[in-house]
Amino acid sequence: MKIGFIGLGIMGKPMAKNLIKAGHELVVYDISQAPVDELREAGAKPAASCKAVAEECGVVITMLPNSPHVKEAVLAKGGVLDGAKPGTVLIDMSSIAPGASQEIARACAQKGVKMIDAPVSGGEPKAIDGSLSIMAGGDRDVFLGVRDCILLKMGASAVYCGDVGAGNTTKLANQVIVACNIAAAAEALTLAKKAGVDPALVFDAIKGGLAGSTVLNAKAPMMIGGNFKPGFKVDLHIKDLGNALETGHDVGAPLPLTAAVMEMLQTLRADGRGQDDHSSLANYYAKVSGAKIGG
Ligand code: NAD
């Protein structure tokens, strides 16, 4: 199948490569030239614009940073909707605000384009090995039509969550749980350090009990080792929690824990740590307690 792929960053580049490996013909576009060249070498055909991608492909995937980037790529002049024929399927895999997904889907529907939102969880390693967790919203039949031949070539699971926007609502729930877990781990390991117990021993002792989690296993060793190389950046998590808080206000769901962690992340950004991994929440606690988990 001929598939358009727009947005070849940390996530989009390996996802596009997995579609090529699965035997699909790829037409790609990014505003940055380097990843386009890399995809050309992997067998993809570069296009000159989002519009040009859509003119050639019946399915177009977008993997972009946030709502404004997706609106620009899809709705602006020279965007996907300028080139798409009725019946085209747009799969937006970016993590954006659910309200923005719904707005873009409405504009798509006016042109006969069917959109699903299908954000992912798992990060770069799982994008590379094709084992992402995918959460989708939109028309169920459209989702089923692309699940096995496209989504499951990039992910280990693809779960239908409801109407358009439901994929991104699910992703926001994921991001709230991850952020609060990392902050709790940083808080607890700082407590241990200040109280004179080695955080590495605390991690070892508790990881198999109720406090153990995928987040703790991934992030505690980074905090203990003082390694904050991303991974998932503080700036991206600020974007997701901003979308979560906005959505929470819209639907009447107070998010006090999310708001507290958001301010910690904002403190890190103000300290010049926006490009750190989100496990850098340990550095927020180091700042307020005077004790480094890994020091
Ligand atoms: P990235 O910044 O590495 O890549 C985004 C790409 O989009 C860049 O190559 C950029 O040049 C391109 N781009 C921006 N605007 C464009 C436009 N108008 N037209 C064409 N290309 C454009 O971001 P990423 O880490 O790949 O993340 C993409 C999405 O996936 C984000 O919503 C992010 O929150 C989500 N996500 C990221 C991770 C992760 O670990 N990095 C994990 C899960 C989900």
Short mmCIF file of C-alpha atoms and ligand atoms in Angstrom, two decimals:
data_model
loop_
_atom_site.label_atom_id
_atom_site.label_comp_id
_atom_site.label_asym_id
_atom_site.label_seq_id
_atom_site.Cartn_x
_atom_site.Cartn_y
_atom_site.Cartn_z
CA MET A 1 0.00 0.00 0.00
CA LYS A 2 1.20 3.55 -0.73
CA ILE A 3 1.37 5.45 2.57
CA GLY A 4 2.28 9.10 3.17
CA PHE A 5 4.30 9.87 6.30
CA ILE A 6 4.69 13.45 7.59
CA GLY A 7 6.97 14.16 10.57
CA LEU A 8 10.18 12.14 10.69
CA GLY A 9 11.49 13.00 14.16
CA ILE A 10 12.62 10.77 17.03
CA MET A 11 9.43 8.71 16.71
CA GLY A 12 8.29 9.18 13.11
CA LYS A 13 11.56 8.13 11.50
CA PRO A 14 11.73 4.60 12.97
CA MET A 15 7.95 4.16 12.57
CA ALA A 16 8.21 5.01 8.87
CA LYS A 17 11.14 2.60 8.50
CA ASN A 18 9.04 -0.19 10.02
CA LEU A 19 6.30 0.43 7.44
CA ILE A 20 8.91 0.08 4.68
CA LYS A 21 10.13 -3.17 6.27
CA ALA A 22 6.52 -4.40 6.26
CA GLY A 23 6.47 -3.96 2.46
CA HIS A 24 4.62 -0.64 2.13
CA GLU A 25 5.59 2.06 -0.37
CA LEU A 26 6.30 5.26 1.57
CA VAL A 27 6.05 8.91 0.45
CA VAL A 28 7.58 11.16 3.11
CA TYR A 29 7.82 14.82 4.11
CA ASP A 30 9.41 16.78 6.94
CA ILE A 31 10.36 20.45 7.21
CA SER A 32 13.84 19.23 8.14
CA GLN A 33 15.87 17.74 5.25
CA ALA A 34 18.20 15.32 7.13
CA PRO A 35 15.56 12.70 8.11
CA VAL A 36 14.02 12.90 4.62
CA ASP A 37 17.43 12.00 3.13
CA GLU A 38 17.76 9.11 5.58
CA LEU A 39 14.32 7.78 4.61
CA ARG A 40 15.15 8.10 0.91
CA GLU A 41 18.14 5.85 1.52
CA ALA A 42 15.81 3.39 3.27
CA GLY A 43 13.62 3.27 0.14
CA ALA A 44 11.02 6.02 0.64
CA LYS A 45 10.09 8.65 -1.94
CA PRO A 46 10.48 12.27 -0.73
CA ALA A 47 7.66 14.73 -1.48
CA ALA A 48 7.85 18.52 -1.71
CA SER A 49 5.00 19.32 0.71
CA CYS A 50 2.19 17.89 2.83
CA LYS A 51 -0.14 18.57 -0.10
CA ALA A 52 2.12 16.57 -2.45
CA VAL A 53 2.12 13.63 0.00
CA ALA A 54 -1.68 13.60 0.08
CA GLU A 55 -1.97 13.85 -3.73
CA GLU A 56 -0.12 10.54 -4.05
CA CYS A 57 -1.43 8.49 -1.12
CA GLY A 58 -4.76 7.05 0.01
CA VAL A 59 -3.49 6.86 3.61
CA VAL A 60 -1.52 9.68 5.25
CA ILE A 61 0.13 9.44 8.69
CA THR A 62 1.20 12.49 10.69
CA MET A 63 3.66 12.29 13.63
CA LEU A 64 4.22 15.88 14.74
CA PRO A 65 4.98 17.62 18.06
CA ASN A 66 1.66 19.27 19.07
CA SER A 67 -1.76 20.57 17.98
CA PRO A 68 -0.51 23.69 16.10
CA HIS A 69 1.92 21.59 14.02
CA VAL A 70 -0.82 19.13 13.02
CA LYS A 71 -3.21 21.97 12.15
CA GLU A 72 -0.47 23.57 10.03
CA ALA A 73 0.35 20.32 8.22
CA VAL A 74 -3.28 19.33 7.60
CA LEU A 75 -5.39 22.50 7.41
CA ALA A 76 -3.06 25.27 6.15
CA LYS A 77 -2.55 26.18 2.49
CA GLY A 78 -0.34 23.51 0.95
CA GLY A 79 -1.44 21.07 3.64
CA VAL A 80 -2.87 17.54 3.49
CA LEU A 81 -6.44 18.69 2.84
CA ASP A 82 -5.31 20.71 -0.21
CA GLY A 83 -4.10 17.52 -1.87
CA ALA A 84 -6.31 14.75 -0.47
CA LYS A 85 -9.00 13.02 -2.51
CA PRO A 86 -12.34 12.06 -0.89
CA GLY A 87 -11.94 8.67 0.81
CA THR A 88 -8.38 9.38 1.97
CA VAL A 89 -7.65 8.15 5.50
CA LEU A 90 -5.63 10.45 7.78
CA ILE A 91 -4.04 8.78 10.82
CA ASP A 92 -2.71 11.39 13.22
CA MET A 93 -0.31 9.60 15.60
CA SER A 94 0.92 12.78 17.33
CA SER A 95 0.05 13.39 21.01
CA ILE A 96 -2.19 16.47 20.82
CA ALA A 97 -5.22 17.95 22.60
CA PRO A 98 -8.37 15.83 22.06
CA GLY A 99 -10.30 19.01 21.18
CA ALA A 100 -7.80 19.75 18.41
CA SER A 101 -8.24 16.19 17.04
CA GLN A 102 -12.00 16.77 16.89
CA GLU A 103 -11.55 20.15 15.17
CA ILE A 104 -9.20 18.67 12.55
CA ALA A 105 -11.52 15.68 12.01
CA ARG A 106 -14.45 18.04 11.33
CA ALA A 107 -12.43 19.91 8.69
CA CYS A 108 -11.38 16.55 7.19
CA ALA A 109 -14.99 15.34 7.03
CA GLN A 110 -15.97 18.40 4.95
CA LYS A 111 -13.51 17.18 2.29
CA GLY A 112 -14.56 13.53 2.57
CA VAL A 113 -11.33 12.63 4.41
CA LYS A 114 -11.69 10.14 7.29
CA MET A 115 -9.49 10.86 10.27
CA ILE A 116 -8.54 8.76 13.28
CA ASP A 117 -6.34 9.91 16.15
CA ALA A 118 -3.88 7.18 17.13
CA PRO A 119 -1.19 8.43 19.55
CA VAL A 120 1.42 6.07 20.91
CA SER A 121 3.16 5.18 24.13
CA GLY A 122 6.55 3.50 24.44
CA GLY A 123 9.17 6.00 23.32
CA GLU A 124 12.01 5.70 20.82
CA PRO A 125 13.15 2.12 21.70
CA LYS A 126 9.65 0.76 21.07
CA ALA A 127 9.28 2.90 17.94
CA ILE A 128 12.47 1.25 16.66
CA ASP A 129 11.49 -2.34 17.46
CA GLY A 130 7.87 -1.83 16.37
CA SER A 131 6.32 -2.58 19.75
CA LEU A 132 4.52 0.68 20.54
CA SER A 133 1.20 0.75 22.41
CA ILE A 134 -1.31 2.52 20.16
CA MET A 135 -4.59 4.04 21.39
CA ALA A 136 -7.09 5.14 18.75
CA GLY A 137 -10.26 7.16 18.31
CA GLY A 138 -12.56 7.73 15.33
CA ASP A 139 -14.78 5.61 13.12
CA ARG A 140 -14.41 1.97 14.23
CA ASP A 141 -14.49 0.59 10.68
CA VAL A 142 -11.78 3.00 9.54
CA PHE A 143 -9.69 1.91 12.55
CA LEU A 144 -10.23 -1.78 11.77
CA GLY A 145 -9.30 -1.14 8.12
CA VAL A 146 -5.82 0.11 9.09
CA ARG A 147 -5.19 -1.81 12.33
CA ASP A 148 -3.52 -4.99 11.10
CA CYS A 149 -1.86 -3.80 7.90
CA ILE A 150 -0.53 -0.46 9.22
CA LEU A 151 -0.86 0.17 12.97
CA LEU A 152 0.33 -3.27 14.07
CA LYS A 153 3.39 -2.92 11.81
CA MET A 154 4.49 -0.13 14.19
CA GLY A 155 2.98 -1.32 17.46
CA ALA A 156 2.49 -4.44 19.58
CA SER A 157 -1.04 -3.37 20.44
CA ALA A 158 -3.68 -1.06 18.97
CA VAL A 159 -6.76 -0.48 21.13
CA TYR A 160 -9.93 1.23 19.88
CA CYS A 161 -10.96 3.75 22.58
CA GLY A 162 -14.03 5.49 21.07
CA ASP A 163 -14.93 8.50 18.95
CA VAL A 164 -12.32 10.81 17.47
CA GLY A 165 -10.28 12.41 20.27
CA ALA A 166 -10.59 9.31 22.48
CA GLY A 167 -7.09 8.17 21.49
CA ASN A 168 -5.62 11.45 22.70
CA THR A 169 -7.74 11.45 25.86
CA THR A 170 -6.30 8.00 26.60
CA LYS A 171 -2.79 9.29 25.90
CA LEU A 172 -3.34 12.21 28.31
CA ALA A 173 -4.40 9.73 31.02
CA ASN A 174 -1.19 7.80 30.30
CA GLN A 175 0.92 10.96 30.59
CA VAL A 176 -0.73 12.01 33.87
CA ILE A 177 0.01 8.59 35.40
CA VAL A 178 3.62 8.61 34.15
CA ALA A 179 4.34 12.17 35.36
CA CYS A 180 2.85 11.62 38.82
CA ASN A 181 4.72 8.28 39.15
CA ILE A 182 8.07 9.82 38.28
CA ALA A 183 7.51 12.69 40.71
CA ALA A 184 6.52 10.21 43.46
CA ALA A 185 9.65 8.15 42.79
CA ALA A 186 11.87 11.26 42.91
CA GLU A 187 10.18 12.42 46.13
CA ALA A 188 10.52 9.01 47.82
CA LEU A 189 14.16 8.44 46.83
CA THR A 190 15.05 11.97 48.00
CA LEU A 191 13.40 11.18 51.35
CA ALA A 192 15.54 8.04 51.64
CA LYS A 193 18.70 9.96 50.76
CA LYS A 194 18.02 12.72 53.31
CA ALA A 195 17.24 10.09 55.96
CA GLY A 196 20.57 8.37 55.32
CA VAL A 197 19.46 5.27 53.38
CA ASP A 198 21.08 4.53 50.01
CA PRO A 199 18.45 5.15 47.23
CA ALA A 200 19.90 2.24 45.21
CA LEU A 201 19.17 -0.14 48.09
CA VAL A 202 15.68 1.33 48.51
CA PHE A 203 14.96 0.69 44.81
CA ASP A 204 16.30 -2.85 45.09
CA ALA A 205 14.20 -3.56 48.17
CA ILE A 206 10.86 -2.19 46.90
CA LYS A 207 10.84 -2.85 43.15
CA GLY A 208 9.20 -6.28 43.53
CA GLY A 209 6.49 -5.01 45.92
CA LEU A 210 3.35 -2.93 45.44
CA ALA A 211 5.38 0.24 44.78
CA GLY A 212 7.15 -1.46 41.88
CA SER A 213 6.18 -0.31 38.38
CA THR A 214 7.38 -0.02 34.80
CA VAL A 215 7.99 3.67 35.48
CA LEU A 216 10.03 2.94 38.62
CA ASN A 217 12.11 0.30 36.80
CA ALA A 218 12.85 2.69 33.91
CA LYS A 219 13.39 5.93 35.80
CA ALA A 220 14.84 5.10 39.27
CA PRO A 221 18.14 3.81 37.76
CA MET A 222 18.44 7.08 35.79
CA MET A 223 17.93 9.14 38.96
CA ILE A 224 20.38 6.96 40.92
CA GLY A 225 22.95 7.16 38.11
CA GLY A 226 22.45 10.93 37.62
CA ASN A 227 21.77 10.24 33.93
CA PHE A 228 19.12 12.54 32.44
CA LYS A 229 19.74 11.94 28.73
CA PRO A 230 16.32 11.72 26.95
CA GLY A 231 14.24 9.50 26.49
CA PHE A 232 11.20 11.65 26.85
CA LYS A 233 11.96 15.33 27.31
CA VAL A 234 10.75 17.65 30.08
CA ASP A 235 9.51 20.05 27.36
CA LEU A 236 7.34 17.34 25.74
CA HIS A 237 5.85 16.36 29.08
CA ILE A 238 5.01 20.03 29.78
CA LYS A 239 3.18 20.02 26.43
CA ASP A 240 1.19 16.89 27.40
CA LEU A 241 0.33 18.08 30.91
CA GLY A 242 -0.73 21.45 29.44
CA ASN A 243 -3.14 19.57 27.17
CA ALA A 244 -4.32 17.45 30.13
CA LEU A 245 -4.99 20.50 32.32
CA GLU A 246 -6.82 22.29 29.47
CA THR A 247 -8.94 19.19 28.82
CA GLY A 248 -9.57 18.72 32.55
CA HIS A 249 -10.83 22.31 32.81
CA ASP A 250 -13.05 21.83 29.74
CA VAL A 251 -14.71 18.65 31.05
CA GLY A 252 -14.80 19.57 34.75
CA ALA A 253 -12.17 17.10 36.00
CA PRO A 254 -9.86 18.78 38.57
CA LEU A 255 -6.25 17.54 38.24
CA PRO A 256 -4.45 18.72 41.43
CA LEU A 257 -1.60 16.21 41.23
CA THR A 258 -1.02 17.00 37.56
CA ALA A 259 -0.96 20.74 38.34
CA ALA A 260 1.69 20.22 41.04
CA VAL A 261 3.93 18.13 38.78
CA MET A 262 3.43 20.67 35.97
CA GLU A 263 4.95 23.39 38.21
CA MET A 264 7.92 21.11 39.00
CA LEU A 265 8.50 20.58 35.28
CA GLN A 266 8.17 24.33 34.66
CA THR A 267 10.83 24.90 37.34
CA LEU A 268 13.14 22.51 35.51
CA ARG A 269 12.51 24.31 32.20
CA ALA A 270 13.27 27.68 33.86
CA ASP A 271 16.52 26.13 35.12
CA GLY A 272 17.51 25.26 31.52
CA ARG A 273 16.58 21.57 31.82
CA GLY A 274 13.78 21.43 29.21
CA GLN A 275 15.79 19.03 27.05
CA ASP A 276 16.53 16.65 29.97
CA ASP A 277 14.69 13.34 30.31
CA HIS A 278 11.59 13.71 32.50
CA SER A 279 13.39 11.67 35.20
CA SER A 280 15.07 15.06 35.78
CA LEU A 281 12.21 15.61 38.25
CA ALA A 282 14.90 14.28 40.62
CA ASN A 283 16.68 17.61 40.03
CA TYR A 284 13.61 19.53 41.20
CA TYR A 285 13.78 17.62 44.50
CA ALA A 286 17.56 18.15 44.68
CA LYS A 287 16.92 21.88 44.34
CA VAL A 288 14.31 22.06 47.11
CA SER A 289 15.93 19.54 49.51
CA GLY A 290 19.62 20.11 48.92
CA ALA A 291 20.16 16.33 48.44
CA LYS A 292 20.92 14.60 45.14
CA ILE A 293 19.54 11.06 44.77
CA GLY A 294 22.54 10.16 42.65
CA GLY A 295 25.12 12.31 44.45
P1 NAD B 1 10.31 15.34 17.20
O1 NAD B 1 10.35 16.78 17.59
O2 NAD B 1 11.55 14.51 17.33
O3 NAD B 1 9.80 15.19 15.67
C1 NAD B 1 8.82 16.00 15.09
C2 NAD B 1 9.16 16.13 13.61
O4 NAD B 1 8.10 16.90 12.99
C3 NAD B 1 10.45 16.88 13.35
O5 NAD B 1 11.27 16.12 12.48
C4 NAD B 1 10.00 18.20 12.72
O6 NAD B 1 10.92 18.72 11.78
C5 NAD B 1 8.71 17.78 12.05
N1 NAD B 1 7.76 18.87 11.78
C6 NAD B 1 7.33 19.85 12.61
N2 NAD B 1 6.40 20.61 12.00
C7 NAD B 1 6.21 20.08 10.76
C8 NAD B 1 5.37 20.40 9.66
N3 NAD B 1 4.52 21.44 9.72
N4 NAD B 1 5.44 19.64 8.54
C9 NAD B 1 6.30 18.59 8.47
N5 NAD B 1 7.12 18.24 9.47
C10 NAD B 1 7.08 18.97 10.61
O7 NAD B 1 9.11 14.71 18.06
P2 NAD B 1 8.91 13.16 18.45
O8 NAD B 1 9.67 12.87 19.72
O9 NAD B 1 9.09 12.32 17.25
O10 NAD B 1 7.37 13.20 18.89
C11 NAD B 1 6.30 13.24 17.95
C12 NAD B 1 5.01 13.07 18.73
O11 NAD B 1 5.02 11.80 19.40
C13 NAD B 1 4.79 14.13 19.82
O12 NAD B 1 3.44 14.48 19.90
C14 NAD B 1 5.24 13.41 21.10
O13 NAD B 1 4.62 13.91 22.27
C15 NAD B 1 4.81 11.98 20.80
N6 NAD B 1 5.56 10.94 21.51
C16 NAD B 1 6.91 11.05 21.69
C17 NAD B 1 7.58 10.06 22.39
C18 NAD B 1 9.08 10.15 22.62
O14 NAD B 1 9.60 9.38 23.47
N7 NAD B 1 9.79 11.02 21.94
C19 NAD B 1 6.89 8.96 22.91
C20 NAD B 1 5.52 8.85 22.67
C21 NAD B 1 4.86 9.86 21.98
#
